[in-house]
């Protein structure tokens, strides 16, 4: 009984903190997500301590709720993304994904080597600079109703490419760090698996749904289409982790498949309350992971500033260069849209800490950098999008049902 | 990464099992909830083993999701329950609650004493016979769209009384078992606290909302009324555990308060997808808790049959006697509606096992009894309600904003 009381209190505190943070941010004309992350930082271990480090460790209820939250968020984003739209921006998204990984990886490893890491370790540190966290950007695009813009499609497509490359890169640096050599065949198999998974599920799933989605209404339960696509979402989220990809990639694919159904509009409406309840857990938990104590020295703060600047600039350049064919304004939006790192940077940092590659300070700095990029992006992106309001929308003839 | 994969797989399996179980049950003209509990039993540790005992222990992610699920369920039920309606049936509900606790407690302790337990232990065993689990009945009433019937109001009101008494009783038997004496003053304080909490929150909250609920629309977020009432739901669920009550009582009160707002209809709609995603976890986890191995002997099965029969008959008699003033048909429905034990019986059994009052077999039998009552009730209740379709509805003039 006592335990139930404790966890309920935590859920209540996290949820209310997210609402208050989001409300304050919106009153300050900032995206709500910034306030939710800041609220997490405030109630987290390093400030108020209302959430303890044990409560946000991997596999805890709060961590799982956060994971479900970001999965549902990317599912909802997928639900507003048609495969046809992605195809149209396919080439640009591919280039943005590739260049947007190479530039930060290059700049990150040069910086790390310049700071006394040997090359193997430098590559490991640089891996933390690489992966874009689609969750933050997706939430901003959604809050601003900008998901149908061409820039949004490029960002989402590039985020999928980005995740594949980041996964491969992480495999390489972990193997190098462990003293192993790079097994090119193995890497090719992993790459083929990931690409094959996305292609088969995305393309095949969308085809099936476009061909016939009436069967979703067959079950007797009152919410049958929703239940089936939620099952699909959880199933594909799990399956994508089996292919070494982030769970959110599978969730995004599930949403994209569901967007081809006749019931898409209803599903979109029904997903909103799910996001409202669960995504705050993701953003608050993300925010609560910064350890401010490790950063409480001028030297650490300076290092953080440099690392964050490199992370932002390198990713921006990568995305900007990759999408210049769409014009400078769009390229600027896309470049900034790719900046947030969020959870993937934190995963790399955690692996690095466990492998003894980093000390606590570098760990705290990489985590803080991931979060700073996540907090800096939303206001800038919101401003850029508003300045270019009414930008190019993607128009696809509606071929559903 | 690996851990995330494992938990996602479990979430997927639980969710899909619930859908399949619910679908099969509905095709067999049974309430869906029966199928969900049976699915939990099937994939649980004692049959397929897709869920391990560690995964459903207290405080695990699955356990917390189940808890959130049942909290949201009772919140949704509260959302369809006006305070005025409960007041109208207040007296009958009170009598049903009291008699429905006394009869099972009396019959349970006599049975336990007859089976070789000393009186202190017998009272402990009997406590497991007492508390009705409102979740199961509420779900059936909701599935059948019967929440506006007078019998439903009596059942829900009685469940609140029932929970207060069960809590007091549990305090008494635990104290007796620990060799302590009964501190009447302490009990009175606990009772006053619980009654005061319910009265102040239920009555005061409903008044405030009826007086003015426009402020719910003030925040800038796109889902502000929903977010505020969800925060209220989590907050009151937690607060009610602080007063020794079940979390679902607080959630029910939160829903009842929200039912007085102008936004009640929207909230009802928005709550449905939340239930769809989360309540299956509650019913599957509940079902997975039976340990069939401990019951694999003729003697154990016989004991289970007797215990279950006593549990059903005693509760039915209590509810039936208490509500006879409404006529025999209504009394029959109310009597059966009070039968399911579910999680409270399991809590008592777990306490008993931890305190060394029970052995593993009695524990398994009490848990199985709780679940059997939960599985037997829905079909009978559905049949009784359909036979009496169009029964007395409660009509309350709409005084909302």
Tab-separated table of N, CA and C in Angstrom, chain A residues 270-351:
chain	number	residue	atom	x	y	z
A	270	UNK	N	-8.272	10.448	-31.512
A	270	UNK	CA	-8.196	9.598	-30.323
A	270	UNK	C	-6.795	9.550	-29.738
A	271	UNK	N	-5.786	9.823	-30.584
A	271	UNK	CA	-4.406	9.773	-30.082
A	271	UNK	C	-4.073	10.975	-29.211
A	272	UNK	N	-4.775	12.097	-29.438
A	272	UNK	CA	-4.445	13.323	-28.709
A	272	UNK	C	-4.478	13.164	-27.183
A	273	UNK	N	-5.559	12.595	-26.607
A	273	UNK	CA	-5.545	12.444	-25.139
A	273	UNK	C	-4.416	11.539	-24.650
A	274	UNK	N	-4.041	10.552	-25.460
A	274	UNK	CA	-2.937	9.669	-25.063
A	274	UNK	C	-1.646	10.467	-24.961
A	275	UNK	N	-1.408	11.328	-25.945
A	275	UNK	CA	-0.226	12.182	-25.895
A	275	UNK	C	-0.290	13.106	-24.685
A	276	UNK	N	-1.480	13.670	-24.466
A	276	UNK	CA	-1.628	14.628	-23.368
A	276	UNK	C	-1.255	13.987	-22.040
A	277	UNK	N	-1.654	12.731	-21.839
A	277	UNK	CA	-1.329	12.065	-20.576
A	277	UNK	C	0.124	11.617	-20.513
A	278	UNK	N	0.664	11.080	-21.607
A	278	UNK	CA	1.927	10.352	-21.488
A	278	UNK	C	3.191	11.082	-21.938
A	279	UNK	N	3.092	11.978	-22.962
A	279	UNK	CA	4.350	12.618	-23.373
A	279	UNK	C	4.977	13.514	-22.295
A	280	UNK	N	4.188	14.151	-21.403
A	280	UNK	CA	4.860	14.940	-20.362
A	280	UNK	C	5.884	14.115	-19.573
A	281	UNK	N	5.603	12.822	-19.389
A	281	UNK	CA	6.552	11.999	-18.648
A	281	UNK	C	7.894	11.932	-19.371
A	282	UNK	N	7.849	11.857	-20.694
A	282	UNK	CA	9.095	11.798	-21.452
A	282	UNK	C	9.915	13.067	-21.261
A	283	UNK	N	9.279	14.211	-21.417
A	283	UNK	CA	10.043	15.451	-21.382
A	283	UNK	C	10.525	15.786	-19.971
A	284	UNK	N	9.690	15.503	-18.963
A	284	UNK	CA	10.126	15.777	-17.590
A	284	UNK	C	11.278	14.843	-17.213
A	285	UNK	N	11.157	13.564	-17.546
A	285	UNK	CA	12.225	12.616	-17.213
A	285	UNK	C	13.513	13.010	-17.940
A	286	UNK	N	13.388	13.422	-19.215
A	286	UNK	CA	14.567	13.874	-19.961
A	286	UNK	C	15.247	15.035	-19.232
A	287	UNK	N	14.440	16.002	-18.832
A	287	UNK	CA	14.994	17.175	-18.159
A	287	UNK	C	15.638	16.843	-16.824
A	288	UNK	N	15.067	15.844	-16.136
A	288	UNK	CA	15.569	15.545	-14.791
A	288	UNK	C	16.912	14.824	-14.822
A	289	UNK	N	17.391	14.485	-16.019
A	289	UNK	CA	18.628	13.693	-16.089
A	289	UNK	C	19.917	14.520	-16.038
A	290	UNK	N	19.816	15.844	-16.136
A	290	UNK	CA	21.046	16.652	-16.040
A	290	UNK	C	21.524	16.695	-14.607
A	291	UNK	N	22.810	16.492	-14.400
A	291	UNK	CA	23.387	16.632	-13.065
A	291	UNK	C	24.107	17.974	-12.992
A	292	UNK	N	23.425	18.940	-12.394
A	292	UNK	CA	23.988	20.302	-12.372
A	292	UNK	C	25.235	20.408	-11.500
A	293	UNK	N	25.351	19.506	-10.498
A	293	UNK	CA	26.503	19.597	-9.594
A	293	UNK	C	27.823	19.425	-10.329
A	294	UNK	N	27.854	18.468	-11.286
A	294	UNK	CA	29.094	18.209	-12.018
A	294	UNK	C	29.495	19.415	-12.877
A	295	UNK	N	28.533	20.287	-13.107
A	295	UNK	CA	28.795	21.429	-13.987
A	295	UNK	C	29.113	22.696	-13.206
A	296	UNK	N	29.222	22.553	-11.879
A	296	UNK	CA	29.352	23.741	-11.030
A	296	UNK	C	30.795	24.242	-10.924
A	297	UNK	N	31.470	24.358	-12.054
A	297	UNK	CA	32.786	25.009	-12.041
A	297	UNK	C	32.930	25.771	-13.353
A	298	UNK	N	33.727	26.823	-13.331
A	298	UNK	CA	33.875	27.658	-14.523
A	298	UNK	C	34.418	26.818	-15.682
A	299	UNK	N	35.365	25.951	-15.362
A	299	UNK	CA	35.992	25.125	-16.388
A	299	UNK	C	34.959	24.214	-17.057
A	300	UNK	N	34.127	23.565	-16.220
A	300	UNK	CA	33.118	22.647	-16.756
A	300	UNK	C	32.097	23.405	-17.602
A	301	UNK	N	31.726	24.584	-17.126
A	301	UNK	CA	30.742	25.374	-17.870
A	301	UNK	C	31.313	25.815	-19.222
A	302	UNK	N	32.577	26.181	-19.205
A	302	UNK	CA	33.222	26.585	-20.451
A	302	UNK	C	33.254	25.426	-21.443
A	303	UNK	N	33.641	24.265	-20.936
A	303	UNK	CA	33.673	23.064	-21.775
A	303	UNK	C	32.277	22.774	-22.327
A	304	UNK	N	31.275	22.897	-21.456
A	304	UNK	CA	29.898	22.657	-21.892
A	304	UNK	C	29.514	23.625	-23.001
A	305	UNK	N	29.908	24.884	-22.833
A	305	UNK	CA	29.573	25.888	-23.840
A	305	UNK	C	30.210	25.523	-25.182
A	306	UNK	N	31.475	25.133	-25.137
A	306	UNK	CA	32.170	24.771	-26.376
A	306	UNK	C	31.518	23.543	-27.018
A	307	UNK	N	31.306	22.510	-26.218
A	307	UNK	CA	30.711	21.266	-26.737
A	307	UNK	C	29.341	21.550	-27.347
A	308	UNK	N	28.528	22.341	-26.639
A	308	UNK	CA	27.189	22.638	-27.140
A	308	UNK	C	27.266	23.430	-28.439
A	309	UNK	N	28.173	24.388	-28.475
A	309	UNK	CA	28.326	25.193	-29.690
A	309	UNK	C	28.718	24.299	-30.866
A	310	UNK	N	29.694	23.406	-30.644
A	310	UNK	CA	30.102	22.496	-31.722
A	310	UNK	C	28.916	21.631	-32.157
A	311	UNK	N	28.190	21.131	-31.161
A	311	UNK	CA	27.067	20.242	-31.469
A	311	UNK	C	26.025	20.963	-32.320
A	312	UNK	N	25.717	22.203	-31.949
A	312	UNK	CA	24.691	22.953	-32.679
A	312	UNK	C	25.192	23.328	-34.071
A	313	UNK	N	26.386	23.926	-34.111
A	313	UNK	CA	26.910	24.417	-35.380
A	313	UNK	C	27.119	23.268	-36.372
A	314	UNK	N	27.720	22.173	-35.898
A	314	UNK	CA	28.034	21.074	-36.822
A	314	UNK	C	26.763	20.463	-37.400
A	315	UNK	N	25.761	20.286	-36.540
A	315	UNK	CA	24.528	19.679	-37.040
A	315	UNK	C	23.802	20.645	-37.972
A	316	UNK	N	23.820	21.919	-37.607
A	316	UNK	CA	23.170	22.909	-38.454
A	316	UNK	C	23.818	22.937	-39.844
A	317	UNK	N	25.158	22.965	-39.865
A	317	UNK	CA	25.858	22.996	-41.148
A	317	UNK	C	25.489	21.765	-41.980
A	318	UNK	N	25.514	20.601	-41.323
A	318	UNK	CA	25.188	19.355	-42.035
A	318	UNK	C	23.813	19.409	-42.667
A	319	UNK	N	22.822	19.796	-41.858
A	319	UNK	CA	21.452	19.829	-42.363
A	319	UNK	C	21.263	20.903	-43.426
A	320	UNK	N	21.931	22.029	-43.204
A	320	UNK	CA	21.810	23.165	-44.118
A	320	UNK	C	22.411	22.814	-45.481
A	321	UNK	N	23.645	22.295	-45.451
A	321	UNK	CA	24.298	21.898	-46.703
A	321	UNK	C	23.456	20.865	-47.455
A	322	UNK	N	22.951	19.898	-46.693
A	322	UNK	CA	22.215	18.795	-47.321
A	322	UNK	C	20.930	19.236	-47.992
A	323	UNK	N	20.349	20.358	-47.537
A	323	UNK	CA	19.030	20.739	-48.054
A	323	UNK	C	19.048	22.058	-48.798
A	324	UNK	N	20.233	22.506	-49.163
A	324	UNK	CA	20.360	23.798	-49.823
A	324	UNK	C	19.583	23.850	-51.136
A	325	UNK	N	19.348	22.653	-51.714
A	325	UNK	CA	18.604	22.599	-52.968
A	325	UNK	C	17.176	23.117	-52.804
A	326	UNK	N	16.682	23.188	-51.555
A	326	UNK	CA	15.310	23.670	-51.330
A	326	UNK	C	15.271	25.184	-51.111
A	327	UNK	N	16.424	25.822	-51.195
A	327	UNK	CA	16.467	27.261	-50.928
A	327	UNK	C	16.987	27.504	-49.524
A	328	UNK	N	17.509	28.725	-49.302
A	328	UNK	CA	18.168	29.011	-48.031
A	328	UNK	C	17.228	29.005	-46.841
A	329	UNK	N	16.042	29.534	-47.037
A	329	UNK	CA	15.110	29.622	-45.900
A	329	UNK	C	14.741	28.234	-45.395
A	330	UNK	N	14.385	27.365	-46.340
A	330	UNK	CA	14.047	26.000	-45.952
A	330	UNK	C	15.259	25.310	-45.351
A	331	UNK	N	16.432	25.530	-45.933
A	331	UNK	CA	17.640	24.876	-45.432
A	331	UNK	C	17.927	25.308	-43.994
A	332	UNK	N	17.651	26.581	-43.687
A	332	UNK	CA	17.874	27.062	-42.323
A	332	UNK	C	16.942	26.359	-41.340
A	333	UNK	N	15.684	26.237	-41.734
A	333	UNK	CA	14.718	25.546	-40.873
A	333	UNK	C	15.135	24.094	-40.658
A	334	UNK	N	15.508	23.437	-41.765
A	334	UNK	CA	15.876	22.026	-41.663
A	334	UNK	C	17.149	21.867	-40.838
A	335	UNK	N	18.133	22.735	-41.072
A	335	UNK	CA	19.369	22.672	-40.297
A	335	UNK	C	19.093	22.760	-38.806
A	336	UNK	N	18.243	23.707	-38.418
A	336	UNK	CA	17.929	23.841	-36.996
A	336	UNK	C	17.062	22.698	-36.491
A	337	UNK	N	16.192	22.219	-37.343
A	337	UNK	CA	15.309	21.130	-36.932
A	337	UNK	C	16.065	19.863	-36.575
A	338	UNK	N	17.270	19.717	-37.123
A	338	UNK	CA	18.056	18.511	-36.855
A	338	UNK	C	18.917	18.643	-35.598
A	339	UNK	N	18.970	19.837	-35.003
A	339	UNK	CA	19.903	20.092	-33.901
A	339	UNK	C	19.666	19.279	-32.616
A	340	UNK	N	18.415	19.054	-32.162
A	340	UNK	CA	18.258	18.451	-30.838
A	340	UNK	C	18.833	17.046	-30.778
A	341	UNK	N	19.545	16.765	-29.702
A	341	UNK	CA	20.085	15.419	-29.548
A	341	UNK	C	19.222	14.576	-28.611
A	342	UNK	N	18.937	15.102	-27.417
A	342	UNK	CA	18.073	14.361	-26.502
A	342	UNK	C	18.596	12.996	-26.142
A	343	UNK	N	17.707	11.996	-26.195
A	343	UNK	CA	18.003	10.722	-25.544
A	343	UNK	C	19.152	9.935	-26.155
A	344	UNK	N	19.417	10.082	-27.462
A	344	UNK	CA	20.457	9.236	-28.052
A	344	UNK	C	21.844	9.646	-27.560
A	345	UNK	N	22.063	10.963	-27.438
A	345	UNK	CA	23.308	11.445	-26.856
A	345	UNK	C	23.504	10.891	-25.456
A	346	UNK	N	22.376	10.820	-24.709
A	346	UNK	CA	22.446	10.323	-23.337
A	346	UNK	C	22.780	8.829	-23.313
A	347	UNK	N	22.234	8.089	-24.287
A	347	UNK	CA	22.539	6.654	-24.362
A	347	UNK	C	24.033	6.456	-24.615
A	348	UNK	N	24.602	7.218	-25.572
A	348	UNK	CA	26.034	7.105	-25.863
A	348	UNK	C	26.846	7.447	-24.627
A	349	UNK	N	26.461	8.539	-23.950
A	349	UNK	CA	27.189	8.954	-22.757
A	349	UNK	C	27.144	7.864	-21.688
A	350	UNK	N	25.973	7.223	-21.543
A	350	UNK	CA	25.838	6.178	-20.537
A	350	UNK	C	26.722	4.979	-20.872
A	351	UNK	N	26.734	4.605	-22.161
A	351	UNK	CA	27.608	3.514	-22.608
A	351	UNK	C	29.068	3.878	-22.335
